[in-house]
JSON list of C-alpha atoms in Angstrom, two decimals:
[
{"chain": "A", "resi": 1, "resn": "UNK", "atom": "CA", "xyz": [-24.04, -79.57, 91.66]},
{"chain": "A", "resi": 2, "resn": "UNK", "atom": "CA", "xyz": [-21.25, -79.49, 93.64]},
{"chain": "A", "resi": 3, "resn": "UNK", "atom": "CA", "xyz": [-18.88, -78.14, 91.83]},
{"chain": "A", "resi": 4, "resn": "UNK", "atom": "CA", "xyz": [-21.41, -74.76, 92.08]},
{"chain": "A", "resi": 5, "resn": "UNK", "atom": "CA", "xyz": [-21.50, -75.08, 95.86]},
{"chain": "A", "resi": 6, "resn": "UNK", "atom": "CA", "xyz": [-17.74, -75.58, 95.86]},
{"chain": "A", "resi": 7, "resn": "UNK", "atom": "CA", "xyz": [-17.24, -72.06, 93.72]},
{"chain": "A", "resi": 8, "resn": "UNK", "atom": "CA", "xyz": [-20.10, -70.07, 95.59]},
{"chain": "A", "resi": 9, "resn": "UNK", "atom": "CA", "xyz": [-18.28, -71.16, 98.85]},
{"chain": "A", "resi": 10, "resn": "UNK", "atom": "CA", "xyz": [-14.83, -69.92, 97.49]},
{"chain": "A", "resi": 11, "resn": "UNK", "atom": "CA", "xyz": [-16.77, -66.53, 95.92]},
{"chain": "A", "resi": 12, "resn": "UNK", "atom": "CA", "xyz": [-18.13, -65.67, 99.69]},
{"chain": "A", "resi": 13, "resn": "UNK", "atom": "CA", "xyz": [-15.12, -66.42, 101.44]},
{"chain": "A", "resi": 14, "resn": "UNK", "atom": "CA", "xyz": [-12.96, -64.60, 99.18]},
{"chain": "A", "resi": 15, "resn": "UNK", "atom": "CA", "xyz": [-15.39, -61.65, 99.45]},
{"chain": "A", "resi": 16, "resn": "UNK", "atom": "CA", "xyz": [-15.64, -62.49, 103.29]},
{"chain": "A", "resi": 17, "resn": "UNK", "atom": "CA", "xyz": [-11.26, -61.93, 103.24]},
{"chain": "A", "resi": 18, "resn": "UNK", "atom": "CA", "xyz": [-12.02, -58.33, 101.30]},
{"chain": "A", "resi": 19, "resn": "UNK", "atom": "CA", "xyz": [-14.51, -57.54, 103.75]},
{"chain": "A", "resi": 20, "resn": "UNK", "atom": "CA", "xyz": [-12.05, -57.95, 106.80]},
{"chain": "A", "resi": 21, "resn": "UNK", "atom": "CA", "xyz": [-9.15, -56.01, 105.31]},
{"chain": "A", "resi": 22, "resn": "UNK", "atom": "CA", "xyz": [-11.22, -53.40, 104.36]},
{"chain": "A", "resi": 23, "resn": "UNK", "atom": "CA", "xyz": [-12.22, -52.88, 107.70]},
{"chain": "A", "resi": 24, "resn": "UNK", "atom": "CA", "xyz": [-8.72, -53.38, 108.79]},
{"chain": "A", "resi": 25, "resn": "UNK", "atom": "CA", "xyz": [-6.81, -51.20, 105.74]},
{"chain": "A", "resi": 26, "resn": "UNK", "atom": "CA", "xyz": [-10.08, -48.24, 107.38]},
{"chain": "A", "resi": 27, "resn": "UNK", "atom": "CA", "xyz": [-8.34, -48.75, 110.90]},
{"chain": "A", "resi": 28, "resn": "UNK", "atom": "CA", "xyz": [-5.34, -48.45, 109.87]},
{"chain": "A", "resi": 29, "resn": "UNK", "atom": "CA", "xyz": [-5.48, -45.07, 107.95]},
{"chain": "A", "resi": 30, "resn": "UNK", "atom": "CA", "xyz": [-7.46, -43.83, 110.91]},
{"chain": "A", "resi": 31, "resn": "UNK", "atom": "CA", "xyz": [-5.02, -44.83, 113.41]},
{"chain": "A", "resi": 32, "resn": "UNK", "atom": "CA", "xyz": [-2.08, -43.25, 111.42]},
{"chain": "A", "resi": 33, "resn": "UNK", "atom": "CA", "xyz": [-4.10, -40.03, 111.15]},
{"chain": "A", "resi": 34, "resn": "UNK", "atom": "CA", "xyz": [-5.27, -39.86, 114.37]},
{"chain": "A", "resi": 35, "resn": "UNK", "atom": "CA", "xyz": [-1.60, -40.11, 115.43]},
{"chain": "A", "resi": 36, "resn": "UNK", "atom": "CA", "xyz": [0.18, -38.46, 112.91]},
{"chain": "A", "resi": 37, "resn": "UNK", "atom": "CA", "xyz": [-1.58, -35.40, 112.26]},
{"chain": "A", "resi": 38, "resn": "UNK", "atom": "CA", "xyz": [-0.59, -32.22, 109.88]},
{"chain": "A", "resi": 39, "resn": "UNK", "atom": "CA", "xyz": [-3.20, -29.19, 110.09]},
{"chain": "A", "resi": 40, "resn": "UNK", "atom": "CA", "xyz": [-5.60, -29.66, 106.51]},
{"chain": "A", "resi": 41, "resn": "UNK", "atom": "CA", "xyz": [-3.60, -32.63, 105.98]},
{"chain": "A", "resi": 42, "resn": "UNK", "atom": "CA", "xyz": [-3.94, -36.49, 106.12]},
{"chain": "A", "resi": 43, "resn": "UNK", "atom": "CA", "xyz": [-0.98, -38.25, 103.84]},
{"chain": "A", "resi": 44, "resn": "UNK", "atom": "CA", "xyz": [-1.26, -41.31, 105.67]},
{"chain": "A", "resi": 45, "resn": "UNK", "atom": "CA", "xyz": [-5.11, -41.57, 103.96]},
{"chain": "A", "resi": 46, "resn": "UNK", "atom": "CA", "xyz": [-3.30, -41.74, 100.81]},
{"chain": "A", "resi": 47, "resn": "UNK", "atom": "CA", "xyz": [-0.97, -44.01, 101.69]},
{"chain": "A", "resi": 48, "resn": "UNK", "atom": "CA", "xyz": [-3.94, -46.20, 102.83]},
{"chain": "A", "resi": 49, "resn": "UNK", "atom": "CA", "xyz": [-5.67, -45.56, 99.68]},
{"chain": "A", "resi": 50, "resn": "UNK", "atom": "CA", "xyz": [-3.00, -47.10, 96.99]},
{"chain": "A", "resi": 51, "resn": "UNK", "atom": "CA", "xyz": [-2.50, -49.85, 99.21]},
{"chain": "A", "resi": 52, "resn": "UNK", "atom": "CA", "xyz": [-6.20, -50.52, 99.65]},
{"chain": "A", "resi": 53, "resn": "UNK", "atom": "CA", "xyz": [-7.09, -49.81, 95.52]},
{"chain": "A", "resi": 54, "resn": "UNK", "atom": "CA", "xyz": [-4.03, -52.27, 94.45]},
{"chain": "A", "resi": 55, "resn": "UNK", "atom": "CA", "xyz": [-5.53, -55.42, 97.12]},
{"chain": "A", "resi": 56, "resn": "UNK", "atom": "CA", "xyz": [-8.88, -54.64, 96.99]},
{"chain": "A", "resi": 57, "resn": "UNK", "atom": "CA", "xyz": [-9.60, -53.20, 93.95]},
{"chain": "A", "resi": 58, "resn": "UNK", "atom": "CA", "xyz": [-11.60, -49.55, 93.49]},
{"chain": "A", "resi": 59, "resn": "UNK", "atom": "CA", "xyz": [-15.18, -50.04, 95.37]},
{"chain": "A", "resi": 60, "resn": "UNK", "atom": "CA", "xyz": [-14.25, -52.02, 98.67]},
{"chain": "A", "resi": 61, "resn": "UNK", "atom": "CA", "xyz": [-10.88, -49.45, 98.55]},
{"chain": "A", "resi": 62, "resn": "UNK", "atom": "CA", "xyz": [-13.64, -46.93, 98.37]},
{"chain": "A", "resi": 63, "resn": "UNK", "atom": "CA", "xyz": [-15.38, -48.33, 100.76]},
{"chain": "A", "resi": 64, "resn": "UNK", "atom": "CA", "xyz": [-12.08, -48.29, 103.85]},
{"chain": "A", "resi": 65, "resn": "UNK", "atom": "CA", "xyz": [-11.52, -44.70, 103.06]},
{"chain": "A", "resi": 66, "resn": "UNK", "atom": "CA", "xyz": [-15.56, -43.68, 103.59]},
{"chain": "A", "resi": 67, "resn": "UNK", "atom": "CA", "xyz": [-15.53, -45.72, 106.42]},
{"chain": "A", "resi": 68, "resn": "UNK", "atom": "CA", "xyz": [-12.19, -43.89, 107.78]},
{"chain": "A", "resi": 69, "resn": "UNK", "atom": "CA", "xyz": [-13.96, -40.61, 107.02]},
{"chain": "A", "resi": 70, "resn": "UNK", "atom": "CA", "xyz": [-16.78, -41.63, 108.96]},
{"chain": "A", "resi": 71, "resn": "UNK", "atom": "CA", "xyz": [-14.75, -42.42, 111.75]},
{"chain": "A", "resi": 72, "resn": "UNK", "atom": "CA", "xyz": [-12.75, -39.06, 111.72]},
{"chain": "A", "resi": 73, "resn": "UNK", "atom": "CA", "xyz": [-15.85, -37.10, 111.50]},
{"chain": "A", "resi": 74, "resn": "UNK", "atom": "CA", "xyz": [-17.09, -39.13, 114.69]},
{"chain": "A", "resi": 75, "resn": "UNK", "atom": "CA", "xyz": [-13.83, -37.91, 116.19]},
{"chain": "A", "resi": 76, "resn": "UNK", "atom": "CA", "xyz": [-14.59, -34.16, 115.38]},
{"chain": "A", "resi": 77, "resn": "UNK", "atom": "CA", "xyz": [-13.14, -33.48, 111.54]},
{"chain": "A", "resi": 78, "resn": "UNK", "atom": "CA", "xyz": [-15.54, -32.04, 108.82]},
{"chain": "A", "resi": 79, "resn": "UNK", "atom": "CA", "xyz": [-17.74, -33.46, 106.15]},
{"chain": "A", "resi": 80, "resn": "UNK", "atom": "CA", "xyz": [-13.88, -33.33, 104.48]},
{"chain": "A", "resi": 81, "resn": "UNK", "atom": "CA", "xyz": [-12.86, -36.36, 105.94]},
{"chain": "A", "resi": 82, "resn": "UNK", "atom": "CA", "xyz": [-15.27, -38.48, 103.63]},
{"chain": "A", "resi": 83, "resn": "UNK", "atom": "CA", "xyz": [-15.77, -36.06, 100.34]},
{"chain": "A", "resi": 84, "resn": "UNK", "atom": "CA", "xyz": [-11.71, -35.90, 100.31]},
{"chain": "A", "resi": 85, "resn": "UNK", "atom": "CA", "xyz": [-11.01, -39.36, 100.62]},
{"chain": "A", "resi": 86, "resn": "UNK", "atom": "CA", "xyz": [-13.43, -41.58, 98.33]},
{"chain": "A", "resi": 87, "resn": "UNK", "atom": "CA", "xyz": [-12.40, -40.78, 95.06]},
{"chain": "A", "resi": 88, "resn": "UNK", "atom": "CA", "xyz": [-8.87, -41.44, 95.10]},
{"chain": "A", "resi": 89, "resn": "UNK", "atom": "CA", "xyz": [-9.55, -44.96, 95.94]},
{"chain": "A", "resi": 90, "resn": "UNK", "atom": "CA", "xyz": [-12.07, -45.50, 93.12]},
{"chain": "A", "resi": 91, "resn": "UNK", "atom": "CA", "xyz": [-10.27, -43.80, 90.39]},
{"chain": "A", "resi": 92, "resn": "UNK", "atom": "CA", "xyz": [-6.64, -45.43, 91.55]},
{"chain": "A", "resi": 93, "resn": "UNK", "atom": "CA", "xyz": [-8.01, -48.33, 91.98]},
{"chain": "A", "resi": 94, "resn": "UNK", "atom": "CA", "xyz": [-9.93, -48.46, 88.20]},
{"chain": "A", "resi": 95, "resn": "UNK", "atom": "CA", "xyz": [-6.58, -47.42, 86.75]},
{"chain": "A", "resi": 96, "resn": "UNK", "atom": "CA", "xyz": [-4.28, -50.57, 87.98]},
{"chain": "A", "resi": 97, "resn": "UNK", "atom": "CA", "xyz": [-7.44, -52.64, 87.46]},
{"chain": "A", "resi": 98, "resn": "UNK", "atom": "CA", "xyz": [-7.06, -51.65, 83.82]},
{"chain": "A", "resi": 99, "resn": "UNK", "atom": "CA", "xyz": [-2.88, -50.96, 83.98]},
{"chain": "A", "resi": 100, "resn": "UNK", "atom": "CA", "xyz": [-1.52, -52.74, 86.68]},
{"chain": "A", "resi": 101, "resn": "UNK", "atom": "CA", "xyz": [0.78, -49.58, 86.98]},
{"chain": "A", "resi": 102, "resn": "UNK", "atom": "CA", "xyz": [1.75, -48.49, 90.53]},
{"chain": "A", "resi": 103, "resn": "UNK", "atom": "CA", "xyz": [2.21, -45.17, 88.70]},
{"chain": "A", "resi": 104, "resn": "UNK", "atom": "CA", "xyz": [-1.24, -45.06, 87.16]},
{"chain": "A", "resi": 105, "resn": "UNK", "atom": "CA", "xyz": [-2.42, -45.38, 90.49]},
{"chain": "A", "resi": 106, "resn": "UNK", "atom": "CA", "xyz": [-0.49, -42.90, 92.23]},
{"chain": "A", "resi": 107, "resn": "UNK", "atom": "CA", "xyz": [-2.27, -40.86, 89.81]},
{"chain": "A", "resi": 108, "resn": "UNK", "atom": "CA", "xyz": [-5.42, -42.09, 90.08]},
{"chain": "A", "resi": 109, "resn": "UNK", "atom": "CA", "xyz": [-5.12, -41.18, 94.11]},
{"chain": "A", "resi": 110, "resn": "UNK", "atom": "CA", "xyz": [-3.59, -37.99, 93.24]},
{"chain": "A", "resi": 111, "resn": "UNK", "atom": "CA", "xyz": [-6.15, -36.56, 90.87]},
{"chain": "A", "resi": 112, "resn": "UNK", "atom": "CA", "xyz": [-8.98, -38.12, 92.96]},
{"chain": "A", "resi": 113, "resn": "UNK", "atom": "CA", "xyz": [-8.31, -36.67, 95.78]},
{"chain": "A", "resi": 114, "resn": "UNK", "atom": "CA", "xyz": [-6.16, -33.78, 94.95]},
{"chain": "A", "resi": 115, "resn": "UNK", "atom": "CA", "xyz": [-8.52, -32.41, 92.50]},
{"chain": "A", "resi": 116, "resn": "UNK", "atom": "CA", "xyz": [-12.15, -34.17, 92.39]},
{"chain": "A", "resi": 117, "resn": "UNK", "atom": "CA", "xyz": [-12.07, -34.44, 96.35]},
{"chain": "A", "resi": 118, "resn": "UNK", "atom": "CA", "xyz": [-11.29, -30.84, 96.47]},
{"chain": "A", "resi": 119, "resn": "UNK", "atom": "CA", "xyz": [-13.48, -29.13, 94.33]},
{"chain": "A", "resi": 120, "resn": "UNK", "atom": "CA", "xyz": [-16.56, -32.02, 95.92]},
{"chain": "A", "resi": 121, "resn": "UNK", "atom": "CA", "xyz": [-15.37, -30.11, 99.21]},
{"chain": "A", "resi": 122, "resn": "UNK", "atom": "CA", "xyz": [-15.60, -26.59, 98.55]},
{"chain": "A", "resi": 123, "resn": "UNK", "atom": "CA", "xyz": [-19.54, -26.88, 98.00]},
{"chain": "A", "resi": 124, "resn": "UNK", "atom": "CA", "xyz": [-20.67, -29.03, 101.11]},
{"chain": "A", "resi": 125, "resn": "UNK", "atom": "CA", "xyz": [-17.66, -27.04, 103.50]},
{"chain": "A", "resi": 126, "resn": "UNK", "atom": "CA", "xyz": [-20.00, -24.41, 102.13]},
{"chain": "A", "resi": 127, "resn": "UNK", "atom": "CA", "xyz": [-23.71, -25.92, 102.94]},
{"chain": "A", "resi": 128, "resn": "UNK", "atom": "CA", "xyz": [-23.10, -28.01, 106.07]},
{"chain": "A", "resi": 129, "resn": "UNK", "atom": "CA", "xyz": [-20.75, -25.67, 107.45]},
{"chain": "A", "resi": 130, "resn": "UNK", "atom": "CA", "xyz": [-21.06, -21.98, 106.18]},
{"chain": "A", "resi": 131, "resn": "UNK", "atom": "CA", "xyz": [-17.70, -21.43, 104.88]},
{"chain": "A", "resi": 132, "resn": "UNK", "atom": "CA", "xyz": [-16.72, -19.68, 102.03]},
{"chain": "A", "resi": 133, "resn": "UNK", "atom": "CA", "xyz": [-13.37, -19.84, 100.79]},
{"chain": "A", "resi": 134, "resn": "UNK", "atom": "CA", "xyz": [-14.37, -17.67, 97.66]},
{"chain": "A", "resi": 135, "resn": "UNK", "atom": "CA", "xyz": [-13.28, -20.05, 95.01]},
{"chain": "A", "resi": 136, "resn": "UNK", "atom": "CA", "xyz": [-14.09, -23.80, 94.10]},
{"chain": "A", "resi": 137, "resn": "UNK", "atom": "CA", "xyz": [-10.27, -24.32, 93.89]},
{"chain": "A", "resi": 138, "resn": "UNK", "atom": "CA", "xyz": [-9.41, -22.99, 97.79]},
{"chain": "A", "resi": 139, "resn": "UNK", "atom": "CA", "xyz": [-8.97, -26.77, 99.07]},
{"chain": "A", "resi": 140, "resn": "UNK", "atom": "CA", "xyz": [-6.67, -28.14, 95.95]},
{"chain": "A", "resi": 141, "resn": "UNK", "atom": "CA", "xyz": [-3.25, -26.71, 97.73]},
{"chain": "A", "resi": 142, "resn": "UNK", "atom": "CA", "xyz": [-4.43, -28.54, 100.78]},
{"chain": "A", "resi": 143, "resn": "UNK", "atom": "CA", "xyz": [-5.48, -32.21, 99.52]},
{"chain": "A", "resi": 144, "resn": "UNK", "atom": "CA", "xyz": [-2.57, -32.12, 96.68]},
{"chain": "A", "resi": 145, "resn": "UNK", "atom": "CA", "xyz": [0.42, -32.17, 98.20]},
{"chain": "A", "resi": 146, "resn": "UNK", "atom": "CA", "xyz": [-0.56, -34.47, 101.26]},
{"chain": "A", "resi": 147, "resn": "UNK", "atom": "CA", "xyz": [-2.22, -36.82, 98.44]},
{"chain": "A", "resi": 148, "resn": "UNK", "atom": "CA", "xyz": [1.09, -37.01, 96.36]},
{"chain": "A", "resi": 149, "resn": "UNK", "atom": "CA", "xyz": [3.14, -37.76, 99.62]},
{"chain": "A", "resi": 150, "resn": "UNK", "atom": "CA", "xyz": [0.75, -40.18, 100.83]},
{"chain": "A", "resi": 151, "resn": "UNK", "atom": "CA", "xyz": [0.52, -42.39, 97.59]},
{"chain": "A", "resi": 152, "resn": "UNK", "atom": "CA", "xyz": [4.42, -41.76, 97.35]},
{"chain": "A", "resi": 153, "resn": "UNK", "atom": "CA", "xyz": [4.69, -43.97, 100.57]},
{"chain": "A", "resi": 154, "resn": "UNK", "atom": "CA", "xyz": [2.30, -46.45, 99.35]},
{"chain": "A", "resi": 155, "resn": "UNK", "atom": "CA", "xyz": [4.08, -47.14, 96.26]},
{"chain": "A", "resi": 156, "resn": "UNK", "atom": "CA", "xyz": [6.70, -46.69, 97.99]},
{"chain": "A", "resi": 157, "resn": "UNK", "atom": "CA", "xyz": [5.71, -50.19, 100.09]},
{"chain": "A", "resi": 158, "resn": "UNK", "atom": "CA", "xyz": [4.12, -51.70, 96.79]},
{"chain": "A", "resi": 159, "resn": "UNK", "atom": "CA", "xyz": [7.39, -51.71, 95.25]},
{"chain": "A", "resi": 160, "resn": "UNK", "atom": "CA", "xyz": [9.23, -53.37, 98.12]},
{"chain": "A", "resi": 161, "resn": "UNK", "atom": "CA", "xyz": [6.67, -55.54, 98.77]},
{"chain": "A", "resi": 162, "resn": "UNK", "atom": "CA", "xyz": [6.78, -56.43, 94.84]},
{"chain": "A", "resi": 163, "resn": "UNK", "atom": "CA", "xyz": [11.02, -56.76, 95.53]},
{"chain": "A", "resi": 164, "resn": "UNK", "atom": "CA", "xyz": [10.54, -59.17, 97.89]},
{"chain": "A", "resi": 165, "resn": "UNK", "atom": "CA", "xyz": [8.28, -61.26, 96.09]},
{"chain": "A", "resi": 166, "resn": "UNK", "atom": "CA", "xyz": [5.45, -60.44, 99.22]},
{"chain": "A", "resi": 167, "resn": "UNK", "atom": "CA", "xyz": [3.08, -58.57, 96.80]},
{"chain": "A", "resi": 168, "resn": "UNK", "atom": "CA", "xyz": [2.13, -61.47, 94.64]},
{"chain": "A", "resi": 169, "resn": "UNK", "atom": "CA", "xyz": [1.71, -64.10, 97.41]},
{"chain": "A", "resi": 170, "resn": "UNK", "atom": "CA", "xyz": [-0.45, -61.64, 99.08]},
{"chain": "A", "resi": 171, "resn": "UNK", "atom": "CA", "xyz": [-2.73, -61.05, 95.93]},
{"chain": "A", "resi": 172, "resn": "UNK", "atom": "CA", "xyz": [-2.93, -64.46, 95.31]},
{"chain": "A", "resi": 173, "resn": "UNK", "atom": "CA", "xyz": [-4.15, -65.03, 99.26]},
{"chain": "A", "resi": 174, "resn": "UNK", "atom": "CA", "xyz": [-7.03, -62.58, 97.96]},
{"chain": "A", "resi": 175, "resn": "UNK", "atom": "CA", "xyz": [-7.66, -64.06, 94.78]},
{"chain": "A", "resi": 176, "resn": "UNK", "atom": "CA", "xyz": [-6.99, -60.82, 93.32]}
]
């Protein structure tokens, strides 16, 4: 009997520690894109994202960048904020679940955001706001190249954090 107790009390504070750093990891990209800001662009969302996907895993990864969208539409961005953020987390994230590649998940975040984000975008940009860019595929140049520079930086900081032996401690903090 308690032995359960004992693991149900390590299972909710261990999903108590996600809980806090997702909040934090959604602070932090909002902060670094409130402050750092490139027209169409939000690389530092992506930088958030690997981070986020590799110590949180896909869904509460998923769950900082909605939140961070949320907070940047509050702030005055578009319905963008949210549809171009969610799914590079989720696919990123599945992909070093499965790999435990830094690559695989710089891909992950590249294609979810770079491509499903973008083409998710193009309809609701076109419902909730009455723009029409003409083609499904206007907001790929946009989300691409900000999403490949801001999972550059993030594996950029996985790898050093990985160098210095940081990376694993951390994870293990989690129970990752």
């Amino acid at each position: 009997m308690k032995e359960n107790q004992l693991k149900m009390n390590q299972s909710v504070h261990c999903r108590t520690k996600k809980m806090v750093l997702t909040a934090m990891f959604a602070c932090l990209a909002f902060v670094l894109n409130t402050f750092v800001y490139f027209p169409a662009m939000a690389p530092f969302q992506h930088f958030v994202d690997v981070l986020a996907a590799v110590f949180l895993g896909p869904w509460y990864a998923c769950a900082a960048a909605f939140l961070c969208g949320v907070m940047r539409m509050l702030s005055g961005r578009t319905i963008q904020a949210v549809a171009g953020a969610v799914f590079g987390p989720i696919i990123g994230g599945l992909l070093y679940r499965r790999t435990g590649s830094f690559v695989m998940t710089f891909i992950g975040e590249v294609v979810g955001t770079g491509f499903v984000g973008a083409m998710v975008s193009y309809p609701l940009m076109k419902l909730f706001y009455g723009l029409d860019a003409q083609s499904p595929f206007y907001y790929i140049p946009f989300y691409t190249p900000a999403a490949v520079v801001g999972a550059g930086m993030g594996v950029a900081v996985l790898l050093t954090l990985r160098k210095t032996r940081l990376l694993e401690r951390m994870k293990n903090e989690l129970n990752v």
